[in-house]
Amino acid sequence: MKSKRQKGNFHQILAPLLFLLPNMFIFLVFIIVPAFQGLRMSLMDWGVFTDPVFIGFRNFAELLQDSVFWVTFVNTIVFSVSVVGLMVVSSLILALLLKRNTLTGERVFRAVFYIPSLLSMIAVGIAWRFILGDEMGVMNYLMRSMGGPGVPWLTSGRLAMMSVIFVSVWAGSGYYMVIFISGLQAIPTELYEAARIDGSSSWNTFWLITIPLLKSTLLVVVVLGTIASFKAYELIFAMTKGGPGYATKFIVQQVYQVAFMEDRMGYASAMSIILMLLIGFFTALQFAFSGKDQSYE
Amino acid sequence: MKKILLLLSVLLLVSIQLFAAGAQEQKAQQPVTLSVMWFNDANESDVFLATIADYLAANPHVKLDMQVVAFADYEQKLKLMISGGNPPDVARVTNNHLAALISSLEPIDGYVADINAVKAQFMPASVAFALDDAGKLRAYPTEATANGMIVNKTAFAKAGIDVVALSKTWTWDSWEQAVRKVIAANDKIKYGLALDFTPHRFSTMMFQMGGRFLNENQTAMGFNNPGTIAAIEQFKRYHDTGLIPKSVWLGSENPAELFQAGLVASHIGGSWNINTYNKNVKDFEWVVVANPKGAINSSVPGGKFIASFKDSKNKVEAQKLMAAFSDKAHNEMYCRDTFNLSSRVDAQVQYPSNMADFATFKSDLEKTPPFTANEWKHPVVNKVSAYIREQIVEVLLGNITAQQAVKNVDVKGATFF
């Protein structure tokens, strides 16, 4: 009897822990330890080639006065909220259109929409710079050939921000579309059939069946999208280098500039900590709003 | 017996000596793989390998593990490798990299018999970039670079302007008059000037207008001065009046591509553009001309270097390779095939073409005041340069005035002193 209980304990408690151990170890070494190391560095005055000197919270105090940092902070939030919002909508629409496996060429369309997320974001950024460039861009070339004026897609602050948001949504939607498709396909078809028999309109079915049962998938998409958008760098740098001026400069680019060009690793770490807290705050907010998952019963 | 013991002792000593010498020889000839980090302006990594092919053939125990990194990522990668204690054995660096990395480089002094003789082989400005505070040489200069003006000769000719003759005495005012005629006479030419999106290239105009980054003693920032303000205001006026395309400084389009496409009449860029334009420009004739004069004549000196690091694993072999690569014959070959100016004073590079263009760059360098090199060698100028670029763009956008921009830069720069 005792040995059975021991065996049960092993299967129920120890075995899962053992399976989790390698992943937990990797998580500890590559996430937790660097995060604490970053926190420690944020309390130091430290260049790449100089010894760190402990300065307490002075880096954080300086951040409060740093106008450029706050511009990048606001830009990051505007970009992230816009990209996540638009990306959720666009990827959900794509998923709804391509979920059934009944349309001709549906798989081809899925692949076409998914391909941008496989590409290097640097390559995507360079390609779009060639499309939207003022003088050498394809769009303006076409517009001018038709007698119209060129549009300052990347040289006007507001249009540059809109352009990087659009391209980010374009590049990321395919990936989230696949997640949504798997979520949609997991919803039992009986529920839709029952709704149809009860005379529910498509709109009501979408809001009362699809969305509630897709909540957990939606949360995954929003959280992953938020984290990715807060860390966006390559695509934006390749397209605008953060410009014009500070118009598309985000915290990540400022961290890079301060760390590697101004050689202030401690100060850059303090910025990274703020970014981490910002991501944590938005993620917690999303979990709080999502509430409990709906079940099919 | 004593004699036999003495004889045996002598034989023993001699054999130990011979064995030690043999072992040393053997050690020196042990296979070694040098890690080499390089970046390309055009074809430099290929030419480097071709240039030292004879050295590698004569030293079969030396192999290279070459890594070519995009210039945009180069400095960050080097810094991370150095701070991680794992720098390459040999790296190509610019004068800007030297300002940031010089304390991590291995001094050459300990590896050559006469360091003063080595220094004397190179241009003083190039040597100055590679000297640390103690006067030790930390890198071999390979190429000298200069910022200069490259113009679309065909477009100027179409406007009836002999640009080569005019440029011998031109000022910014006469340049402006000329390029306005060029724009009017050529349908395709839309702009007068493209200037690379870097503070380094902007400083060409700034130095010409009498501006500077630091005070005379280089003990503090000195960006807030009439010359710098005049340069920024002139730069803004050129943008506002359509002489300069906004797409470069506001939209990060590549100015070389605009020039190659025949959209701009002139381009202020580095001497390495000769190589690029030789390959890519087919539709019109181009030529390097003297920089327009502002308050003074000036270019901006710079250069490329080859260096090893204090923590490099194979410093001895790295130094031997660098010394060989930097000798007259190898340097001439490398500069000829990469279309670069040589840093060696005794170099007589026979370029397959463009001899006059190189002569113009060199002539501009000779007119350049020495403080320009010293300013770009200063680590603070490097640290604040990204911020300078942002502040200039803020002026171009009309968000702040030139006066506010120079004050902001001085405040920011002061935090690095």
XYZ file of C-alpha atoms in Angstrom, chain B residues 42-415:
374
model
C 33.098 47.554 -51.014
C 35.406 44.578 -51.619
C 37.988 45.020 -48.853
C 37.741 41.562 -47.282
C 38.369 39.817 -50.598
C 41.271 42.127 -51.407
C 42.740 41.608 -47.923
C 42.807 37.855 -48.490
C 44.316 38.278 -51.962
C 46.922 40.695 -50.629
C 48.208 38.394 -47.908
C 47.991 35.230 -49.988
C 51.783 35.281 -50.463
C 52.328 35.718 -46.709
C 50.083 32.753 -45.974
C 51.854 30.690 -48.624
C 55.217 31.499 -47.006
C 53.804 30.723 -43.558
C 51.762 27.569 -44.063
C 51.311 27.120 -40.319
C 49.116 30.275 -40.282
C 45.470 29.893 -41.186
C 42.758 32.527 -41.060
C 39.272 32.264 -39.663
C 37.737 35.325 -41.252
C 34.462 36.819 -40.170
C 32.980 39.643 -42.232
C 30.446 41.655 -40.248
C 28.075 44.357 -41.481
C 29.440 47.775 -40.580
C 26.254 48.709 -38.699
C 26.790 45.863 -36.222
C 30.564 45.929 -36.222
C 31.381 48.178 -33.257
C 28.806 46.563 -30.989
C 30.069 43.088 -31.840
C 33.664 44.078 -31.242
C 32.814 45.685 -27.902
C 30.900 42.626 -26.757
C 33.754 40.338 -27.784
C 36.293 42.518 -25.987
C 34.222 42.864 -22.816
C 33.635 39.107 -22.885
C 37.407 38.539 -22.963
C 37.252 36.946 -26.391
C 38.383 39.518 -28.963
C 39.564 38.452 -32.414
C 43.280 38.185 -33.134
C 43.113 40.790 -35.870
C 40.449 43.349 -36.724
C 39.911 46.092 -39.238
C 38.917 49.285 -37.424
C 38.125 52.883 -38.314
C 39.455 55.994 -36.595
C 36.068 56.228 -34.822
C 36.473 52.703 -33.471
C 39.962 53.622 -32.270
C 38.575 56.465 -30.181
C 36.368 53.993 -28.350
C 38.579 50.900 -28.275
C 42.156 52.114 -28.077
C 42.749 51.014 -24.478
C 41.830 47.448 -25.439
C 44.315 47.223 -28.298
C 47.707 45.587 -27.996
C 50.545 48.143 -28.379
C 52.717 47.429 -31.378
C 55.825 48.803 -29.640
C 56.820 45.492 -28.089
C 56.779 43.602 -31.388
C 59.004 45.733 -33.612
C 62.658 46.630 -33.349
C 62.270 50.346 -33.999
C 58.803 51.765 -33.354
C 59.822 55.256 -34.472
C 60.841 53.871 -37.846
C 57.412 52.226 -38.108
C 55.608 55.448 -37.191
C 57.652 57.363 -39.757
C 56.290 55.126 -42.514
C 52.770 56.534 -42.151
C 51.078 59.921 -42.509
C 51.249 61.885 -39.230
C 47.434 62.322 -39.125
C 46.956 58.559 -39.493
C 49.530 57.841 -36.794
C 47.867 60.396 -34.499
C 44.592 58.430 -34.631
C 46.400 55.240 -33.595
C 48.383 56.642 -30.666
C 47.190 56.167 -27.090
C 47.631 58.787 -24.357
C 51.132 57.462 -23.613
C 52.148 57.835 -27.258
C 52.149 54.100 -27.965
C 51.091 52.958 -31.421
C 48.116 50.612 -31.095
C 47.212 49.948 -34.721
C 48.751 49.939 -38.182
C 47.198 52.558 -40.473
C 46.093 50.971 -43.736
C 44.006 53.528 -45.608
C 43.623 57.259 -45.208
C 40.166 58.592 -45.861
C 38.902 62.058 -46.605
C 35.489 63.609 -46.997
C 35.123 65.261 -50.329
C 32.737 66.381 -52.997
C 31.913 64.122 -55.919
C 29.940 65.738 -58.726
C 27.963 64.673 -61.763
C 30.302 66.140 -64.386
C 27.905 65.416 -67.227
C 25.108 67.404 -65.582
C 27.393 70.373 -64.898
C 28.607 70.285 -68.502
C 24.997 70.311 -69.723
C 24.528 73.534 -67.745
C 27.594 74.949 -69.474
C 29.768 74.761 -66.359
C 33.322 73.456 -66.342
C 33.024 72.098 -62.834
C 36.675 71.085 -62.519
C 37.869 74.604 -63.317
C 35.195 76.283 -61.188
C 35.845 74.080 -58.178
C 39.457 75.190 -57.931
C 38.321 78.444 -56.344
C 34.685 77.928 -55.457
C 32.983 78.933 -52.243
C 29.662 77.665 -50.918
C 27.967 80.688 -52.518
C 29.411 80.014 -55.968
C 28.662 76.307 -55.547
C 25.029 77.157 -54.802
C 24.740 79.375 -57.890
C 26.271 76.658 -60.027
C 24.074 73.806 -58.812
C 20.920 75.863 -59.220
C 21.896 76.241 -62.892
C 22.582 72.510 -63.074
C 19.138 71.677 -61.669
C 17.521 74.068 -64.140
C 19.420 72.616 -67.100
C 18.840 68.917 -66.313
C 15.386 67.347 -66.142
C 16.551 64.396 -64.113
C 18.637 66.307 -61.547
C 16.300 67.248 -58.702
C 18.749 68.306 -56.000
C 22.082 70.039 -55.604
C 23.666 68.006 -52.845
C 23.390 64.757 -50.943
C 25.304 64.534 -47.709
C 25.652 61.250 -45.821
C 23.440 60.891 -42.737
C 26.351 61.046 -40.283
C 27.797 63.783 -38.074
C 31.180 62.901 -39.556
C 30.126 63.978 -43.036
C 28.199 66.955 -41.652
C 31.393 68.053 -39.938
C 32.905 68.632 -43.395
C 30.571 71.586 -43.822
C 30.905 72.528 -40.157
C 34.695 72.746 -40.225
C 34.530 74.707 -43.482
C 32.200 77.231 -41.843
C 34.653 77.610 -38.958
C 32.758 75.395 -36.534
C 34.041 72.751 -34.139
C 32.907 70.211 -31.544
C 35.226 70.946 -28.620
C 37.048 73.885 -27.148
C 40.603 74.511 -28.307
C 42.190 72.525 -25.473
C 39.679 69.719 -25.873
C 38.842 69.976 -22.187
C 35.146 70.711 -22.715
C 32.457 70.829 -25.370
C 32.588 73.795 -27.716
C 29.790 72.994 -30.167
C 28.047 76.252 -29.316
C 30.043 78.558 -31.574
C 29.152 80.828 -34.514
C 30.707 78.531 -37.122
C 28.717 75.476 -36.056
C 25.495 77.482 -35.840
C 26.144 78.929 -39.310
C 26.736 75.422 -40.694
C 23.519 74.033 -39.189
C 21.525 77.030 -40.441
C 23.019 76.705 -43.918
C 22.231 72.993 -43.889
C 18.625 73.725 -42.917
C 18.299 76.410 -45.596
C 19.516 73.934 -48.232
C 16.836 71.485 -47.047
C 14.107 74.113 -46.926
C 14.905 75.443 -50.403
C 15.066 71.978 -51.949
C 18.810 71.952 -52.603
C 19.204 68.886 -50.404
C 16.704 65.986 -50.491
C 14.890 65.524 -47.199
C 14.873 61.791 -47.715
C 18.485 61.367 -46.532
C 18.520 63.084 -43.136
C 14.806 62.686 -42.443
C 14.146 59.404 -44.191
C 17.526 57.638 -44.077
C 17.707 57.022 -47.827
C 21.168 56.205 -49.089
C 22.752 59.356 -50.631
C 25.103 57.288 -52.759
C 22.090 55.642 -54.394
C 20.573 59.054 -55.108
C 23.820 60.156 -56.730
C 24.134 56.945 -58.705
C 20.555 57.345 -59.914
C 21.513 60.764 -61.275
C 19.085 62.636 -59.005
C 21.636 64.879 -57.254
C 24.361 67.057 -58.720
C 26.920 66.498 -55.980
C 27.607 64.214 -53.065
C 29.736 64.870 -49.995
C 30.981 61.460 -49.009
C 34.092 59.548 -48.155
C 36.971 58.720 -50.486
C 35.877 55.060 -50.467
C 32.961 56.058 -52.708
C 35.353 56.081 -55.655
C 35.304 52.298 -55.595
C 31.510 52.128 -55.400
C 30.922 54.705 -58.135
C 33.456 53.073 -60.422
C 31.370 49.930 -60.293
C 27.873 51.371 -60.284
C 27.773 54.623 -62.243
C 27.358 53.896 -65.934
C 25.001 56.620 -67.146
C 27.091 59.734 -66.598
C 30.605 60.957 -65.970
C 31.537 61.868 -62.418
C 34.584 63.494 -60.894
C 35.967 64.384 -57.480
C 36.322 68.138 -57.023
C 37.684 70.352 -54.269
C 35.359 71.016 -51.350
C 33.755 74.479 -51.510
C 35.415 77.010 -49.241
C 33.529 78.467 -46.309
C 35.445 80.400 -43.695
C 38.300 77.974 -44.367
C 39.152 75.082 -46.674
C 38.735 71.759 -44.976
C 38.059 68.103 -45.449
C 37.714 65.626 -42.579
C 40.582 63.215 -42.190
C 39.923 59.678 -41.173
C 41.260 56.263 -41.807
C 41.086 52.547 -41.535
C 43.504 50.505 -39.474
C 44.397 46.961 -38.587
C 44.874 46.047 -34.947
C 45.214 43.228 -32.463
C 43.882 43.166 -28.914
C 45.366 42.802 -25.449
C 43.278 39.676 -24.869
C 43.813 38.173 -28.324
C 44.882 34.530 -28.158
C 47.583 34.665 -30.862
C 49.137 38.086 -30.477
C 52.608 37.243 -31.809
C 51.372 35.758 -35.069
C 48.754 38.494 -35.347
C 51.431 41.178 -35.083
C 53.574 39.433 -37.703
C 50.640 39.262 -40.092
C 49.746 42.918 -39.520
C 53.319 44.058 -40.046
C 53.499 42.147 -43.315
C 50.121 43.447 -44.494
C 51.194 47.013 -43.728
C 54.495 46.974 -45.574
C 54.871 49.102 -48.702
C 54.245 46.436 -51.323
C 51.219 44.866 -49.629
C 49.733 48.231 -48.716
C 50.069 49.532 -52.272
C 48.415 46.415 -53.620
C 45.562 46.582 -51.105
C 44.924 50.303 -51.703
C 45.104 49.886 -55.461
C 42.594 47.043 -55.541
C 40.200 48.641 -53.056
C 40.526 52.120 -54.579
C 41.612 53.704 -51.317
C 44.142 56.330 -50.357
C 47.192 54.829 -48.734
C 48.252 55.872 -45.226
C 51.903 55.241 -46.067
C 54.026 58.236 -46.898
C 56.129 56.233 -49.346
C 53.236 54.593 -51.175
C 53.056 55.098 -54.912
C 49.787 53.460 -55.686
C 49.167 52.963 -59.391
C 45.381 52.960 -59.560
C 43.963 51.543 -62.772
C 41.925 54.769 -63.075
C 40.846 57.850 -61.105
C 44.382 59.094 -60.346
C 43.125 62.703 -60.519
C 40.263 61.943 -58.119
C 42.644 60.555 -55.528
C 44.916 63.549 -56.007
C 41.974 65.873 -55.282
C 41.093 64.061 -52.072
C 44.743 64.213 -51.035
C 44.978 67.899 -51.880
C 41.890 68.614 -49.739
C 43.462 66.683 -46.883
C 46.594 68.795 -47.111
C 44.513 71.959 -46.629
C 42.709 70.498 -43.626
C 43.645 71.921 -40.208
C 45.034 69.307 -37.765
C 42.449 70.066 -35.060
C 39.803 68.316 -37.187
C 41.565 64.975 -36.741
C 42.105 65.594 -33.043
C 38.435 66.352 -32.539
C 37.340 63.142 -34.233
C 39.896 61.235 -32.190
C 38.349 62.475 -28.965
C 36.152 59.803 -27.296
C 33.528 62.338 -26.208
C 32.854 63.406 -29.801
C 32.176 59.777 -30.625
C 29.884 59.296 -27.660
C 27.851 62.398 -28.388
C 27.750 62.005 -32.175
C 24.421 60.109 -32.307
C 22.846 62.850 -30.215
C 24.324 65.522 -32.490
C 22.696 63.838 -35.455
C 19.337 63.777 -33.688
C 19.610 67.426 -32.713
C 20.460 68.485 -36.275
C 17.401 66.589 -37.505
C 15.301 68.359 -34.872
C 16.493 71.655 -36.390
C 15.692 70.428 -39.914
C 12.192 69.493 -38.769
C 11.777 72.974 -37.312
C 11.243 71.652 -33.786
C 14.176 73.630 -32.340
C 16.564 76.330 -33.522
C 20.228 75.853 -34.329
C 21.084 77.837 -31.189
C 19.024 75.483 -29.026
C 20.544 72.437 -30.709
C 24.149 73.473 -30.041
C 23.317 74.272 -26.420
C 21.637 70.875 -25.977
C 24.666 69.125 -27.460
C 27.048 70.975 -25.146
C 24.945 70.039 -22.105
C 24.803 66.395 -23.167
C 28.512 66.284 -24.063
C 29.497 67.828 -20.728
C 28.197 64.700 -18.958
